Amino acid sequence: MKPGKKTKGSKGLRIQTGELKGRLIPSPVSPEGKSNFTPAIIKKSLFDIIESLQLQGRLNIEDSAFVDLFAGSGQMGIESLSRGFARAVFLELAWDRFENLKGVLDKLGKPHLVLRKDAFRFYSGFDIPEKTKIYFMDPPYSFWDKKTEKLKNVVEEITQNEPGVAAIIVQSPLPLNWEGFTPRSFGRNTLNVRVLA
């Protein structure tokens, strides 16, 4: 079984590490029958990067918010809460995923903000009291065919207008040659990292 894949008959993915380790995150399946889970190796690598920033003194996760602009099942933000982030912020436009995510997070009882918003139009102006933020973007891979410039514009506006951004991490099917980003590829997935702290 490949990392991050669901076992037959399962209805979600379990938290890997931290206080909520082992908790199941249910995921509504899209009309196309896809659940779009981030592979385990990508998740581990992303949080290894964040841990490295903390060890370097460039980030304190206990004072930081994890902002997921294309939340889906919410697995990345929930993993961030399990690992000690002060708050997770989730943007999800699809109604069923938004409602599912709200229900899951209410049961966890961790500080969070869930918004049914389009990340292309509503990336900033959140009521986030935390000192620093990590932004994560994992849009549907189909977006990269026609919306690459829009995604790049969202990133640039975050870097220019949002205070306290420690890093922006973008998951994509291919390495991005965007200014300031360092790509790290894992098979058919790439984490593109821009550190601002």
Coordinates of C-alpha atoms in Angstrom, one line a residue:
M1 CA 0.0 0.0 0.0
K2 CA 1.4 3.4 -1.0
P3 CA 1.9 6.1 1.7
G4 CA -1.1 8.2 2.3
K5 CA -3.5 5.9 0.5
K6 CA -6.6 4.8 2.3
T7 CA -7.2 1.2 3.1
K8 CA -10.2 -0.5 1.5
G9 CA -13.3 0.3 3.5
S10 CA -11.7 3.2 5.4
K11 CA -13.5 6.6 5.4
G12 CA -10.6 8.9 6.0
L13 CA -7.0 9.3 7.1
R14 CA -5.5 9.2 10.6
I15 CA -3.4 11.9 12.2
Q16 CA 0.3 10.9 12.0
T17 CA 1.9 12.6 15.0
G18 CA 1.3 14.7 18.1
E19 CA -1.5 15.1 20.6
L20 CA -4.2 13.9 18.2
K21 CA -2.2 11.0 16.8
G22 CA -4.5 8.2 15.6
R23 CA -7.6 10.3 15.3
L24 CA -9.5 9.7 12.0
I25 CA -10.2 12.5 9.7
P26 CA -13.3 11.6 7.6
S27 CA -13.3 13.0 4.0
P28 CA -16.4 13.5 1.8
V29 CA -15.8 12.1 -1.6
S30 CA -16.1 14.4 -4.6
P31 CA -18.6 13.7 -7.4
E32 CA -15.6 12.4 -9.4
G33 CA -15.0 9.8 -6.7
K34 CA -11.8 11.5 -5.6
S35 CA -10.8 12.2 -2.0
N36 CA -7.5 14.0 -2.8
F37 CA -5.5 13.1 0.3
T38 CA -2.0 14.5 0.5
P39 CA 0.5 11.6 0.5
A40 CA 2.1 10.8 3.8
I41 CA 5.6 11.5 2.6
I42 CA 4.5 15.0 1.5
K43 CA 2.9 15.6 4.9
K44 CA 6.0 14.4 6.8
S45 CA 8.3 16.5 4.6
L46 CA 6.2 19.7 5.1
F47 CA 6.2 19.4 8.9
D48 CA 9.9 18.5 8.8
I49 CA 10.5 21.9 7.0
I50 CA 8.4 23.7 9.7
E51 CA 10.3 21.9 12.5
S52 CA 13.6 23.0 10.9
L53 CA 12.4 26.6 11.0
Q54 CA 11.5 26.2 14.6
L55 CA 14.9 24.7 15.5
Q56 CA 16.6 27.6 13.7
G57 CA 14.6 30.1 15.9
R58 CA 12.7 31.5 12.9
L59 CA 9.3 30.2 14.1
N60 CA 7.6 29.3 17.3
I61 CA 4.7 27.1 16.4
E62 CA 3.0 27.7 19.7
D63 CA 2.5 31.3 18.7
S64 CA 1.7 30.6 15.0
A65 CA -1.3 29.9 12.8
F66 CA -1.3 27.4 10.0
V67 CA -3.4 28.7 7.1
D68 CA -4.6 26.2 4.5
L69 CA -6.1 28.0 1.5
F70 CA -7.5 24.9 -0.2
A71 CA -8.4 22.9 2.9
G72 CA -10.4 19.9 1.4
S73 CA -10.6 17.3 4.2
G74 CA -8.6 19.6 6.5
Q75 CA -6.0 17.0 7.1
M76 CA -3.0 19.4 6.9
G77 CA -4.5 22.0 9.3
I78 CA -5.6 19.3 11.7
E79 CA -2.2 17.8 11.7
S80 CA -0.7 21.2 12.4
L81 CA -3.0 21.5 15.5
S82 CA -1.9 18.1 16.6
R83 CA 1.7 19.2 16.4
G84 CA 1.2 22.3 18.6
F85 CA 0.2 25.2 16.3
A86 CA -1.8 27.8 18.2
R87 CA -4.6 27.9 15.5
A88 CA -5.5 26.5 12.1
V89 CA -7.4 28.5 9.5
F90 CA -9.2 26.7 6.7
L91 CA -10.6 28.0 3.5
E92 CA -12.9 25.6 1.6
L93 CA -15.3 26.7 -1.1
A94 CA -17.2 23.4 -1.7
W95 CA -20.3 23.3 0.5
D96 CA -20.1 19.6 1.5
R97 CA -16.4 19.7 2.4
F98 CA -16.9 22.9 4.3
E99 CA -19.8 21.5 6.4
N100 CA -17.9 18.2 7.0
L101 CA -14.8 20.2 8.1
K102 CA -16.8 22.3 10.5
G103 CA -18.2 19.2 12.1
V104 CA -14.8 17.5 12.5
L105 CA -13.1 20.6 14.0
D106 CA -15.9 21.3 16.4
K107 CA -15.4 17.8 17.9
L108 CA -11.7 18.4 18.2
G109 CA -12.1 21.5 20.4
K110 CA -8.9 23.2 19.1
P111 CA -8.6 26.8 18.1
H112 CA -9.6 27.2 14.5
L113 CA -11.3 29.3 11.9
V114 CA -13.2 27.7 9.0
L115 CA -14.3 29.9 6.1
R116 CA -16.4 29.0 3.1
K117 CA -14.4 31.3 0.8
D118 CA -12.6 31.2 -2.5
A119 CA -8.9 31.4 -1.9
F120 CA -8.4 33.4 -5.1
R121 CA -10.7 36.2 -3.8
F122 CA -10.3 36.0 -0.1
Y123 CA -6.8 35.2 1.1
S124 CA -6.3 38.0 3.6
G125 CA -7.9 40.1 6.3
F126 CA -8.5 37.1 8.6
D127 CA -8.9 37.7 12.3
I128 CA -5.7 35.8 13.3
P129 CA -4.2 37.0 16.5
E130 CA -1.1 34.8 16.2
K131 CA 2.3 36.4 15.8
T132 CA 3.4 34.4 12.8
K133 CA 1.7 32.3 10.0
I134 CA 2.5 29.5 7.8
Y135 CA 0.5 29.5 4.5
F136 CA -0.1 26.2 2.7
M137 CA -1.6 25.9 -0.8
D138 CA -2.5 22.6 -2.3
P139 CA -5.1 23.5 -5.0
P140 CA -6.5 20.7 -7.2
Y141 CA -3.9 19.7 -9.7
S142 CA -6.3 20.5 -12.5
F143 CA -5.9 24.2 -11.6
W144 CA -2.3 24.2 -12.7
D145 CA -3.3 23.8 -16.3
K146 CA -5.1 27.2 -16.5
K147 CA -4.8 29.0 -13.2
T148 CA -1.1 29.1 -12.6
E149 CA -0.9 32.9 -12.8
K150 CA -3.8 33.3 -10.5
L151 CA -2.1 31.0 -7.9
K152 CA 1.1 33.0 -8.3
N153 CA -0.8 36.3 -7.8
V154 CA -2.3 35.0 -4.5
V155 CA 1.2 34.1 -3.3
E156 CA 2.6 37.5 -4.2
E157 CA -0.2 39.4 -2.5
I158 CA 0.3 37.3 0.7
T159 CA 4.1 38.1 0.7
Q160 CA 3.4 41.8 0.1
N161 CA 0.4 42.4 2.3
E162 CA 0.2 39.9 5.1
P163 CA 2.2 40.6 8.3
G164 CA 4.1 37.8 10.1
V165 CA 4.4 35.3 7.3
A166 CA 7.1 32.9 8.2
A167 CA 6.8 30.7 5.1
I168 CA 4.6 29.9 2.1
I169 CA 4.5 26.2 1.0
V170 CA 2.9 25.3 -2.3
Q171 CA 2.2 21.7 -3.3
S172 CA 2.2 21.2 -7.1
P173 CA 2.6 18.4 -9.7
L174 CA 5.8 20.0 -11.0
P175 CA 8.5 22.2 -9.5
L176 CA 7.7 25.9 -9.7
N177 CA 10.3 28.5 -10.9
W178 CA 8.7 31.3 -8.8
E179 CA 11.0 33.8 -7.3
G180 CA 12.2 32.9 -3.8
F181 CA 10.8 29.3 -3.9
T182 CA 12.9 26.2 -3.5
P183 CA 11.3 23.0 -4.9
R184 CA 11.5 19.6 -3.3
S185 CA 10.1 16.8 -5.4
F186 CA 8.7 13.5 -4.3
G187 CA 7.6 11.5 -7.3
R188 CA 4.6 13.2 -8.9
N189 CA 4.4 15.8 -6.1
T190 CA 6.5 18.8 -5.3
L191 CA 6.7 21.0 -2.2
N192 CA 7.7 24.5 -3.2
V193 CA 9.0 26.5 -0.2
R194 CA 9.5 30.2 0.3
V195 CA 10.8 31.2 3.7
L196 CA 10.2 34.8 4.7
A197 CA 11.1 34.6 8.5

